[in-house]
Coordinates of C-alpha atoms and ligand atoms in Angstrom, one line a residue:
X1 CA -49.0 -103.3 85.2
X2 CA -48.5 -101.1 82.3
X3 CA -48.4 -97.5 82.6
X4 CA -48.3 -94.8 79.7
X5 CA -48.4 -91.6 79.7
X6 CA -49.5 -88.3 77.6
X7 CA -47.3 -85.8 77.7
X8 CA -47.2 -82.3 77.1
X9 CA -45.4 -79.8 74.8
X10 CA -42.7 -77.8 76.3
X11 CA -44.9 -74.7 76.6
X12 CA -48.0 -76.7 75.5
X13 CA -49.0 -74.8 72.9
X14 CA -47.8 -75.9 69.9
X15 CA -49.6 -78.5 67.7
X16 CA -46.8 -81.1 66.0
X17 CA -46.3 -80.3 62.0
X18 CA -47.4 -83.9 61.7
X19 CA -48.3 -85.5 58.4
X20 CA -51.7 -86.7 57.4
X21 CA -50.8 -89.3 54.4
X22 CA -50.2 -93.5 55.8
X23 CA -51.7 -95.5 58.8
X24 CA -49.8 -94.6 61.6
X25 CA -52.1 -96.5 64.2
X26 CA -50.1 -99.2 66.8
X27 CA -51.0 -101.4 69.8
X28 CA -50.0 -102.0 73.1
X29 CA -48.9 -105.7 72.2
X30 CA -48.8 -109.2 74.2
X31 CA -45.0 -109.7 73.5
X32 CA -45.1 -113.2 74.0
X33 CA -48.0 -113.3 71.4
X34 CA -47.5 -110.9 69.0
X35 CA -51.2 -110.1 69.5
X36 CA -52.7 -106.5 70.5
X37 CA -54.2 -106.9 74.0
X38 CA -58.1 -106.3 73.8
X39 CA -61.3 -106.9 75.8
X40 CA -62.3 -110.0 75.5
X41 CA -65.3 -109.4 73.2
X42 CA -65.0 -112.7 71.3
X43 CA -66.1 -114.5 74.4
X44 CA -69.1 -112.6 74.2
X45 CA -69.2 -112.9 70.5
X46 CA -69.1 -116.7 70.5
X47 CA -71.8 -119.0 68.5
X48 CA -73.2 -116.1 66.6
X49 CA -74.3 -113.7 69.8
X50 CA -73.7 -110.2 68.2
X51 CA -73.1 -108.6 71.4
X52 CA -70.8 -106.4 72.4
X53 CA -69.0 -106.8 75.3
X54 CA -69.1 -104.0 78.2
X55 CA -66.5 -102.1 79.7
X56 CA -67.4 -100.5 82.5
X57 CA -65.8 -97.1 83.8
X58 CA -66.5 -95.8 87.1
X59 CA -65.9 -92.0 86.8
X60 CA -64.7 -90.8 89.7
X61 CA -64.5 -87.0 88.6
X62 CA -65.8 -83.7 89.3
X63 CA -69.6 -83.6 88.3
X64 CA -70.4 -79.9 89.7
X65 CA -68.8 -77.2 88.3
X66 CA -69.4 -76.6 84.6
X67 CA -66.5 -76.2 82.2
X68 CA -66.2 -73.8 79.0
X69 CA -68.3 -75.9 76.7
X70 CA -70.7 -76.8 79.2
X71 CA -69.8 -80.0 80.8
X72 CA -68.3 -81.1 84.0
X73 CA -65.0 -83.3 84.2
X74 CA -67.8 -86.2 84.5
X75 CA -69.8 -85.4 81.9
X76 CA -66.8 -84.5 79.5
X77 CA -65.1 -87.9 79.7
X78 CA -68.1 -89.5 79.7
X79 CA -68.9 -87.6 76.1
X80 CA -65.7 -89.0 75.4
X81 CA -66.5 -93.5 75.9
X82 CA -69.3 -92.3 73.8
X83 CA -67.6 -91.0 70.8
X84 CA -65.1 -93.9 70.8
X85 CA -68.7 -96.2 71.1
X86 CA -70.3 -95.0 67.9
X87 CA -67.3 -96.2 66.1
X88 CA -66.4 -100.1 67.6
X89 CA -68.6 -103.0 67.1
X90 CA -67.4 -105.6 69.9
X91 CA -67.1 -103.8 72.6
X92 CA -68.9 -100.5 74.5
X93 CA -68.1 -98.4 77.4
X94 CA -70.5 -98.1 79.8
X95 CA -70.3 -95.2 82.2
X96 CA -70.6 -94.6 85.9
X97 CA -70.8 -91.1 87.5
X98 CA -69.7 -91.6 91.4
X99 CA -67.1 -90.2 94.0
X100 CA -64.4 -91.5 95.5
X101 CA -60.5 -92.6 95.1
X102 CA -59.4 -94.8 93.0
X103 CA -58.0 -98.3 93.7
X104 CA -55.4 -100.1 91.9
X105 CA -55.7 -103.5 90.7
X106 CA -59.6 -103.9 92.2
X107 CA -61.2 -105.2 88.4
X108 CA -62.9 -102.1 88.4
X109 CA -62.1 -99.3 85.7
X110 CA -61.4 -96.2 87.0
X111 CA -60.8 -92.7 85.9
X112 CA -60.2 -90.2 88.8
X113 CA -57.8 -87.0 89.6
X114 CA -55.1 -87.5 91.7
X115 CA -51.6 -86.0 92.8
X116 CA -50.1 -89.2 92.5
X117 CA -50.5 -92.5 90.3
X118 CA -51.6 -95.0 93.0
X119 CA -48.7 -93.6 95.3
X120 CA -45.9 -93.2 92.6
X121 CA -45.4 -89.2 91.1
X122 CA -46.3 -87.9 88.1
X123 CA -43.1 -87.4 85.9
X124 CA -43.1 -83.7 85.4
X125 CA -44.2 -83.4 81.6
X126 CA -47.2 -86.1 82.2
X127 CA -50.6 -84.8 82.6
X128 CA -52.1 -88.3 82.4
X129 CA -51.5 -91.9 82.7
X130 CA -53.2 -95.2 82.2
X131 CA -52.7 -98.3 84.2
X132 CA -53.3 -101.8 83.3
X133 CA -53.8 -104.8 83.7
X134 CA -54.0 -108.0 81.1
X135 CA -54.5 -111.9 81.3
X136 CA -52.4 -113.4 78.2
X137 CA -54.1 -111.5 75.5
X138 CA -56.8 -110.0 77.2
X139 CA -57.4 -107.0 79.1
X140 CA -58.8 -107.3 82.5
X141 CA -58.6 -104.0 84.2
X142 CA -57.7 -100.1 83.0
X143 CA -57.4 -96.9 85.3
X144 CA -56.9 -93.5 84.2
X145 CA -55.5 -90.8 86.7
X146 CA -55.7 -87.7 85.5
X147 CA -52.6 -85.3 87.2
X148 CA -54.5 -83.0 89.6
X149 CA -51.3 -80.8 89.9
X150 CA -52.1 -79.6 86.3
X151 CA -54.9 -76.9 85.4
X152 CA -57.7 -78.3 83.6
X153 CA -60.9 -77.4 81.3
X154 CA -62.9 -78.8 78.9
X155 CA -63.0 -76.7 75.5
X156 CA -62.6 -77.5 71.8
X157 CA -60.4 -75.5 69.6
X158 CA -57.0 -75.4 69.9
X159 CA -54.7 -76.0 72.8
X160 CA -54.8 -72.8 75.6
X161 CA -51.7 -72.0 77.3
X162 CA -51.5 -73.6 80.5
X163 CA -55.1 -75.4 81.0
X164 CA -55.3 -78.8 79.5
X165 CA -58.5 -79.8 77.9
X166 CA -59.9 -82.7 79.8
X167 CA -62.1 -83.8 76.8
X168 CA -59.1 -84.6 74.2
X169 CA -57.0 -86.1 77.1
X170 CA -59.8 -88.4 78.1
X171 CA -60.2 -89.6 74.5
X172 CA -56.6 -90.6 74.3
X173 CA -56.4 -92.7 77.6
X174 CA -59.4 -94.3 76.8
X175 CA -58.1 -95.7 73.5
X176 CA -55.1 -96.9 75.7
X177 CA -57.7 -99.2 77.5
X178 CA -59.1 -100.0 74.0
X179 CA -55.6 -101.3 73.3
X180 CA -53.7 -98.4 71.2
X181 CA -50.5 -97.2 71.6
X182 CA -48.7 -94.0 70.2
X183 CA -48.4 -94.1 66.8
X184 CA -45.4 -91.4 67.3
X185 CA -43.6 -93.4 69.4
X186 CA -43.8 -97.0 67.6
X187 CA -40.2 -98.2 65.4
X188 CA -39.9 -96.5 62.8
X189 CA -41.8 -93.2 64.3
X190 CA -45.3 -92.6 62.7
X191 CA -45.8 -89.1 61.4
X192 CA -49.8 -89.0 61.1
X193 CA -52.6 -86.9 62.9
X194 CA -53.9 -89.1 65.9
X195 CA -54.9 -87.9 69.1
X196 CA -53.1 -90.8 70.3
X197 CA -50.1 -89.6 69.6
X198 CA -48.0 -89.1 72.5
X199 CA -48.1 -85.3 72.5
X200 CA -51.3 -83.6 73.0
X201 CA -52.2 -80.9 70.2
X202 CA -54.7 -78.4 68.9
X203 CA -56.3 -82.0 67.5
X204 CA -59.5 -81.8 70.3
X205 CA -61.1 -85.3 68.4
X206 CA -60.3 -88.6 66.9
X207 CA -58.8 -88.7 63.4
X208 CA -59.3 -91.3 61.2
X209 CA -55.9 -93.1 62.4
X210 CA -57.0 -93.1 65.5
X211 CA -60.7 -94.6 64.1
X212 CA -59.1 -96.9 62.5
X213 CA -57.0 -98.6 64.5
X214 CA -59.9 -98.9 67.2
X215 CA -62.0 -100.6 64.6
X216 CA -59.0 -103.2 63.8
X217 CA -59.8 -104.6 67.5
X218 CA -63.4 -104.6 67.5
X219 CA -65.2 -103.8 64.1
X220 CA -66.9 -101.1 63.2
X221 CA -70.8 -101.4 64.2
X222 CA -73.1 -103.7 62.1
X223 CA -72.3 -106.7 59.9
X224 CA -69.6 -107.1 57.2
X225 CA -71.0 -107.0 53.4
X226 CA -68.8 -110.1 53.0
X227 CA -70.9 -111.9 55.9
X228 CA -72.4 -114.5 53.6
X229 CA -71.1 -117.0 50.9
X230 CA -73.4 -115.4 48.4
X231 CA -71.9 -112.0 49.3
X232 CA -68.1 -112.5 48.9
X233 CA -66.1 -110.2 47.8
X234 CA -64.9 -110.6 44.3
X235 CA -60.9 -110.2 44.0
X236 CA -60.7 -108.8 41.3
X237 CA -57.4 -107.4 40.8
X238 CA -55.0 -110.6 40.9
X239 CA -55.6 -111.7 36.9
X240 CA -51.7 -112.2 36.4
X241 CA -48.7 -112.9 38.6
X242 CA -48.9 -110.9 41.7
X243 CA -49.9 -109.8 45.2
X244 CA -53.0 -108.2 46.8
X245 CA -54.3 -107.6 50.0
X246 CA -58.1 -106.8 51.0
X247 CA -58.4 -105.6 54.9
X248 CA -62.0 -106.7 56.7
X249 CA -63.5 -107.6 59.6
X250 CA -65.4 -110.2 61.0
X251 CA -66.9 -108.6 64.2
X252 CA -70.8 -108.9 63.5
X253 CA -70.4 -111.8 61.0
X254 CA -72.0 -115.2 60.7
X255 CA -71.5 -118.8 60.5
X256 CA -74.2 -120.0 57.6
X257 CA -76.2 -123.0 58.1
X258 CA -74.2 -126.4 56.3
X259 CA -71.0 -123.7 56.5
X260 CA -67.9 -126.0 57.0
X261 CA -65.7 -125.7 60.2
X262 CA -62.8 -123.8 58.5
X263 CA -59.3 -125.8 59.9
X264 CA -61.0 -128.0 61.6
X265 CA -62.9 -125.1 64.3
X266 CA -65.7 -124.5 64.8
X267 CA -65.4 -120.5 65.0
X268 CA -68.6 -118.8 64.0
X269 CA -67.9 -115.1 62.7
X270 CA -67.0 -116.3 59.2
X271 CA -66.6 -113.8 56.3
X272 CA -65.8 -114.8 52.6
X273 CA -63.3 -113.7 49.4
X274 CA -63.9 -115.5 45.6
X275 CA -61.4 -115.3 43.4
X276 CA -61.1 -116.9 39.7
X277 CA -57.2 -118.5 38.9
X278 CA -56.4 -116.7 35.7
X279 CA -54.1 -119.7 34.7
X280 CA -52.3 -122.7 36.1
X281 CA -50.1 -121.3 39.0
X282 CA -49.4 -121.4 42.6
X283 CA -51.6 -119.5 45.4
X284 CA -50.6 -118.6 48.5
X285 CA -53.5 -117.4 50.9
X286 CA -52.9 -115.5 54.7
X287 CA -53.6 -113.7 56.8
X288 CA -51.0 -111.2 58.0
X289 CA -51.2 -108.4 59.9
X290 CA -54.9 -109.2 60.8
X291 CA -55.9 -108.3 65.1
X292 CA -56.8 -111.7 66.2
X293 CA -56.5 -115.5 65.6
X294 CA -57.7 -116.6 62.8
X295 CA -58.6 -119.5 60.9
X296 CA -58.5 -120.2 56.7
X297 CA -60.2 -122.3 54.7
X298 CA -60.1 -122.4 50.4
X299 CA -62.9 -124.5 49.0
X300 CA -64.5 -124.9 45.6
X301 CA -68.1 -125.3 45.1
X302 CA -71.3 -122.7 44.4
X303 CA -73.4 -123.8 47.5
X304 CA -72.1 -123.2 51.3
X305 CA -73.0 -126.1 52.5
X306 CA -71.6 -128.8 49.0
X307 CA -68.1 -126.9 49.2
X308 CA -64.8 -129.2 48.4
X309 CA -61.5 -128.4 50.4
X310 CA -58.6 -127.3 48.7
X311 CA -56.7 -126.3 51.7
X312 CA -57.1 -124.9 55.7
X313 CA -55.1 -123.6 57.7
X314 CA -55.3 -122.4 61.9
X315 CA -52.1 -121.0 62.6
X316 CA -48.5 -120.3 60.4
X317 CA -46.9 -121.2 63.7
X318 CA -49.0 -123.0 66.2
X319 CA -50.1 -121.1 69.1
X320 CA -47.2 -118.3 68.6
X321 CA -47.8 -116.3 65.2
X322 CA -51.5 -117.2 65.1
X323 CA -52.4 -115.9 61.7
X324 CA -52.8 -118.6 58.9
X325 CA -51.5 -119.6 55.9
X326 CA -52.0 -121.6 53.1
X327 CA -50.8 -122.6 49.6
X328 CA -52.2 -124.6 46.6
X329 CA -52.2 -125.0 42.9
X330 CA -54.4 -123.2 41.0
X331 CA -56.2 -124.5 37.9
X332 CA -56.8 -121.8 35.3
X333 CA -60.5 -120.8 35.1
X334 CA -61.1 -122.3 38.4
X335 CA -63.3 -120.2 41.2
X336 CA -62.0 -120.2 44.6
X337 CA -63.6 -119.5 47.6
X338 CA -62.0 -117.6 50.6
X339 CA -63.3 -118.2 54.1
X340 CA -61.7 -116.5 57.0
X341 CA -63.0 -116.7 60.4
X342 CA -61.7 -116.7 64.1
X343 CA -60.5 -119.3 66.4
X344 CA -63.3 -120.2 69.2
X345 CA -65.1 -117.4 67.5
X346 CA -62.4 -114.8 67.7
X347 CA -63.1 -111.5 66.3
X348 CA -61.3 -108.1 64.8
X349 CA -59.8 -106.3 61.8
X350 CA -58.3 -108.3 58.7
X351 CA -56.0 -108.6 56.5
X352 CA -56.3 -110.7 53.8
X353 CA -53.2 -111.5 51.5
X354 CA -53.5 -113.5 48.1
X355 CA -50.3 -114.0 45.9
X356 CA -50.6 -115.9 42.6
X357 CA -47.8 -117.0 40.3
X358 CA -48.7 -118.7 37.0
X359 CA -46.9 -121.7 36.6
X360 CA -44.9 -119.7 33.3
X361 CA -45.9 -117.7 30.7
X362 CA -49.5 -116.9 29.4
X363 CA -52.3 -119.3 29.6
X364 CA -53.3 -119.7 25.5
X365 CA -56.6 -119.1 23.8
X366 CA -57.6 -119.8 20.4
X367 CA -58.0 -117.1 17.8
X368 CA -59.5 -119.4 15.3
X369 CA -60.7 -122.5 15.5
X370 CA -60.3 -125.5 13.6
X371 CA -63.2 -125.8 10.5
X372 CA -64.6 -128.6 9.8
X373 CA -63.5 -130.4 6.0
X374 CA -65.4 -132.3 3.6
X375 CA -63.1 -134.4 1.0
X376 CA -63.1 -137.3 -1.2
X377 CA -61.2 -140.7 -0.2
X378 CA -58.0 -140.6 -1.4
X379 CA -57.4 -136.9 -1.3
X380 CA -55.4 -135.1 1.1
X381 CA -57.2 -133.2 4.0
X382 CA -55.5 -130.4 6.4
X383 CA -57.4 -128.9 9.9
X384 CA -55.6 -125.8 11.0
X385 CA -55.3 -123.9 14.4
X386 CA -54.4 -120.5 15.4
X387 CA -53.5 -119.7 19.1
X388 CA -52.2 -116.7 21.1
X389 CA -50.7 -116.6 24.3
X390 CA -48.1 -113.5 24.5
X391 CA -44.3 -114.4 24.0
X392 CA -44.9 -117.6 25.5
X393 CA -44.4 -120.9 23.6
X394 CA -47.1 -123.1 22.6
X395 CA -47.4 -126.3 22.1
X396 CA -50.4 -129.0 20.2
X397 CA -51.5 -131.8 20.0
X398 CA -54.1 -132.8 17.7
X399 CA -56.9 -135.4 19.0
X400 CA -59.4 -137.8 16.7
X401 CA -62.7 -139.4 17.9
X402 CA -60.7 -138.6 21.8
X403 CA -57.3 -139.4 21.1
X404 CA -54.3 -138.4 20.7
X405 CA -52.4 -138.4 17.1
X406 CA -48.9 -139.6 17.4
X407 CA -46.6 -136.8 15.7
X408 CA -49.3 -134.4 15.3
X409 CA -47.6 -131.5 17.8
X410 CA -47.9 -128.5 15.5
X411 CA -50.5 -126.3 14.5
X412 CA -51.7 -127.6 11.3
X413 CA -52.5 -131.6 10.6
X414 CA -52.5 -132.9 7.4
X415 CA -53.6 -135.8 6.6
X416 CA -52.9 -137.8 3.4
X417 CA -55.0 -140.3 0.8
X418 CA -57.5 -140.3 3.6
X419 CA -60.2 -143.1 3.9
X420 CA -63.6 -143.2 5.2
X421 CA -61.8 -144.6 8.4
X422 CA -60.2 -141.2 9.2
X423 CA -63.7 -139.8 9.0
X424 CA -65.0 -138.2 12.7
X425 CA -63.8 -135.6 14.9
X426 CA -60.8 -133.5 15.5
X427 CA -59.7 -131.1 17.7
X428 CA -56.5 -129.6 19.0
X429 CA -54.8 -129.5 22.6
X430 CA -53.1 -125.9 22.6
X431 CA -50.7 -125.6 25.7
X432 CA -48.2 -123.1 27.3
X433 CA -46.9 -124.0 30.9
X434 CA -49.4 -121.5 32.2
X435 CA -52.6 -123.4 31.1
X436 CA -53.9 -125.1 28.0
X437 CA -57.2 -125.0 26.1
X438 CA -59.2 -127.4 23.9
X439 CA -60.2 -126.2 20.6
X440 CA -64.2 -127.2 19.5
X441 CA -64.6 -130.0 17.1
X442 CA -64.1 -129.7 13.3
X443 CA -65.8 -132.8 11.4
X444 CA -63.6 -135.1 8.5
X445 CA -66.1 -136.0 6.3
X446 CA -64.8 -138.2 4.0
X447 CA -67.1 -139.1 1.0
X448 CA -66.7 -142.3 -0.1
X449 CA -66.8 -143.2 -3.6
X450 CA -69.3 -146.2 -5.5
X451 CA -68.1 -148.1 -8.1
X452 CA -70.0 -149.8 -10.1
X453 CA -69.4 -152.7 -12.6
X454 CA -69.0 -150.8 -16.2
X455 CA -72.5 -150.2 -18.1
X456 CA -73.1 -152.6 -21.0
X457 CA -73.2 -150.5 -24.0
X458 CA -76.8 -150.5 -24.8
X459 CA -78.3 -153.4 -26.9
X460 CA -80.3 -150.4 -29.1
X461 CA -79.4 -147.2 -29.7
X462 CA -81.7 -145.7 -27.2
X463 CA -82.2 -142.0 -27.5
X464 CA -80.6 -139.8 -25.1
X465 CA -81.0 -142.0 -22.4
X466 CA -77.5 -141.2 -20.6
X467 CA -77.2 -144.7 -19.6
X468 CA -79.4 -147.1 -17.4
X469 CA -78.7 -147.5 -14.0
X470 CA -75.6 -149.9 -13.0
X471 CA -76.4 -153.1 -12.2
X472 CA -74.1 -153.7 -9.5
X473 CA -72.3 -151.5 -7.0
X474 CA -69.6 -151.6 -5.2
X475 CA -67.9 -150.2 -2.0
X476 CA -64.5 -148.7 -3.8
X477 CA -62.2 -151.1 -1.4
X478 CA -59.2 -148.9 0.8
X479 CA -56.4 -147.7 -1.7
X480 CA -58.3 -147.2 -4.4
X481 CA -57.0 -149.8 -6.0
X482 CA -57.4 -150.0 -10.0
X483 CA -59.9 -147.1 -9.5
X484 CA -59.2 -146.6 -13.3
X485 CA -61.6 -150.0 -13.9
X486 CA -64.6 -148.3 -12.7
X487 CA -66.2 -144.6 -13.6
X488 CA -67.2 -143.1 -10.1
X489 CA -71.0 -142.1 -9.0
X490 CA -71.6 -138.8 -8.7
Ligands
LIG501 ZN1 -50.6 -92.2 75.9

């Protein structure tokens, strides 16, 4: 049994100078686990049923007389499940207005005011308490006893001496049995507006901390943009050596039809992440600091259901820190796709943490390319490259027809007395440790030259005639050998 309590300011009048910057939000955690303890809403959520799961509370308070702002105790609290069910996706209150006392430990969710928590006393400064009760991560049972020996209202505005507001006070217990604890109290202290901090205040509604943190266990309402493959989200912030993170939730989504089982489970509430390696490097994927077990699967493909599987992942540590974690090598120019979803269908708030470090340096790309050269045999041809890739070094290597050229590593290839057997294509392999990059294809032609056997000097001075056509050609033979027999075809 857990029990927590709200307690007052000496004099109760004061609200806390708190700060309103930073997430101050914590949970009432399974030690053994790690993991905030929650309704069970996956259960519910399992094989695609977008249901939420019910709480019920029994409200076993004062339904007659009406309070300052026109409620009763009943009707106050009960305003207050449904403020707190506009905001969560997996889970709803639903509300009972009855009479009676309460009952310890009876799987039936209580709120009721009382002298005494289930027999024990109040601690003087506690005007409220929750009492729990959990099976391994799961909540199974919540009671709220409000302290009868207090004076109490229901009003908005700020804090009046000596009469507690019911309203605000309700709103805080009930995100104890949603699973939040006080941010003020957590290690190091959170300094952030919440009305679940441990003090009440002139704050008379939820603040976005508080929001927040709520929505980390069960989703907000409604589907997650990044539901779908075809919807991922695009990280798009992670083009050099670094580390982001992208928070989600996968409380409404989907598994697609032809969607792999990411690690090998089935899960069911799948949401997606695409991300483009900016160079050769190493990736590491996980998911820290997300509410629930999840599960992690990188793939590369454009269709859902033809993906390839770089890596998956269920849990860093199996069964004890049950986010996941994965790392691979990244090839430069490559899209990756992102899956995370829950194990058994497990559902809640997400954090999503991608780390890339490129292999070294700058991946290289080619400022201008080789161009293509047209020469004659026997004359000397040259193909030139020029590359960029920061203050990295770069490295070539020059290819023809395919193949690499023995000794030609830098960026200019010359080639000498060339013959129509050098003729075809070359281009240029232009490397860094962080990547490399092909050049296109610049063309050798190499025109060869005809010989023919000399002209007979004409029998008759013909006039003008320039000479009849040779009577025999030849293919000049490699090296050009006594070239200086023979007068060369244009
Ligand atoms: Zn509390």
């Amino acid at each position: 049994m857990r029990t927590d309590v709200l307690r007052t300011l000496i004099g109760g009048l004061a609200a806390l100078a708190l700060s309103t910057s930073g997430l101050g939000y914590t949970f009432i955690l399974n030690a053994s686990t790690g993991l905030p303890i929650k309704w069970p809403g996956a259960t519910a959520l399992q094989n695609g049923a977008a249901t939420p799961v019910l709480v019920p509370l029994n409200i076993l308070l004062d339904n007659t007389t009406v309070r300052t702002d026109g409620t009763t105790f009943a009707t106050s609290a009960q305003g207050a499940a449904q403020t707190w069910n506009a905001l969560l996706g997996s889970m709803q209150f639903t509300t009972t207005i009855s009479t009676g006392a309460p009952t310890d430990h009876n799987h039936v969710n209580e709120l009721a005011m009382a002298t005494t928590v289930f027999g024990s006393a109040f601690d003087t400064s506690t005007i409220a308490v929750t009492t729990t009760w959990r099976l391994g991560n799961d909540r199974t049972e919540a009671d709220i006893i409000f302290n009868a020996g207090r004076t109490w209202d229901s009003y908005a505005g700020n804090l009046r001496s000596g009469v507690v507001d019911i309203h605000r006070v309700a709103l805080h217990e009930m995100g104890h049995i949603l699973g939040l604890d006080h941010p003020d109290e957590a290690t190091p202290p959170q300094t952030i507006s919440a009305v679940m901090n441990s003090h009440i205040s002139n704050l008379d509604t939820l603040a976005m901390d508080d929001i927040t943190g709520a929505q980390n266990l069960y989703g907000p309402p409604g589907p997650p943009l990044n539901d779908k493959f075809s919807s991922a989200t695009v990280i798009n912030n992670l083009t050099t050596t670094g580390t982001v993170a992208y928070t989600g939730f996968n409380t409404f989504a989907t598994k697609e039809t032809g969607e792999p089982n990411h690690a090998g489970n089935a899960g069911g509430h799948s949401v997606w992440w695409k991300w483009t390696a900016p160079a050769v490097g190493n990736v590491t994927v996980d998911t820290r600091g997300s509410y629930y077990d999840t599960t992690l699967g990188i793939y590369t493909g454009t269709s859902v259901s033809a993906l390839t599987t770089i890596a998956s992942n269920d849990d860093i540590n199996s069964g004890v820190v049950q986010a996941s974690t994965v790392t691979f090598s990244a090839t430069a120019g490559t899209v990756y796709n992102i899956a995370v979803d829950g194990f058994d269908g497990d559902t809640a708030g997400i954090t999503l943490n991608v780390t890339f470090s490129a292999t070294s340096g700058t991946a290289p790309t080619i400022t201008t390319q080789p161009a293509s050269v047209t020469v004659t045999a026997g004359s000397n041809a040259a193909f030139s490259v020029v590359a960029a890739a920061g203050t990295s070094p770069i490295s070539y290597q020059w290819m023809f027809n395919g193949a690499a050229i023995s000794g030609a590593t830098s960026a200019t290839l010359s080639l000498n007395s060339v013959t129509s057997a050098s003729g075809g294509s070359y281009t240029v392999v232009v490397s860094t440790g962080a990547g490399s990059v092909t050049s296109s294809d610049a063309t050798l032609t190499v025109n060869t030259p005809v010989v023919v056997t000399p002209t007979p000097p004409p029998s008759s001075s013909g006039g003008g005639g320039g000479g009849g056509a040779p009577s025999v050609w030849f293919l000049l033979s490699l090296g050009a050998a006594g070239l200086a027999r023979f007068f060369r075809r244009r």
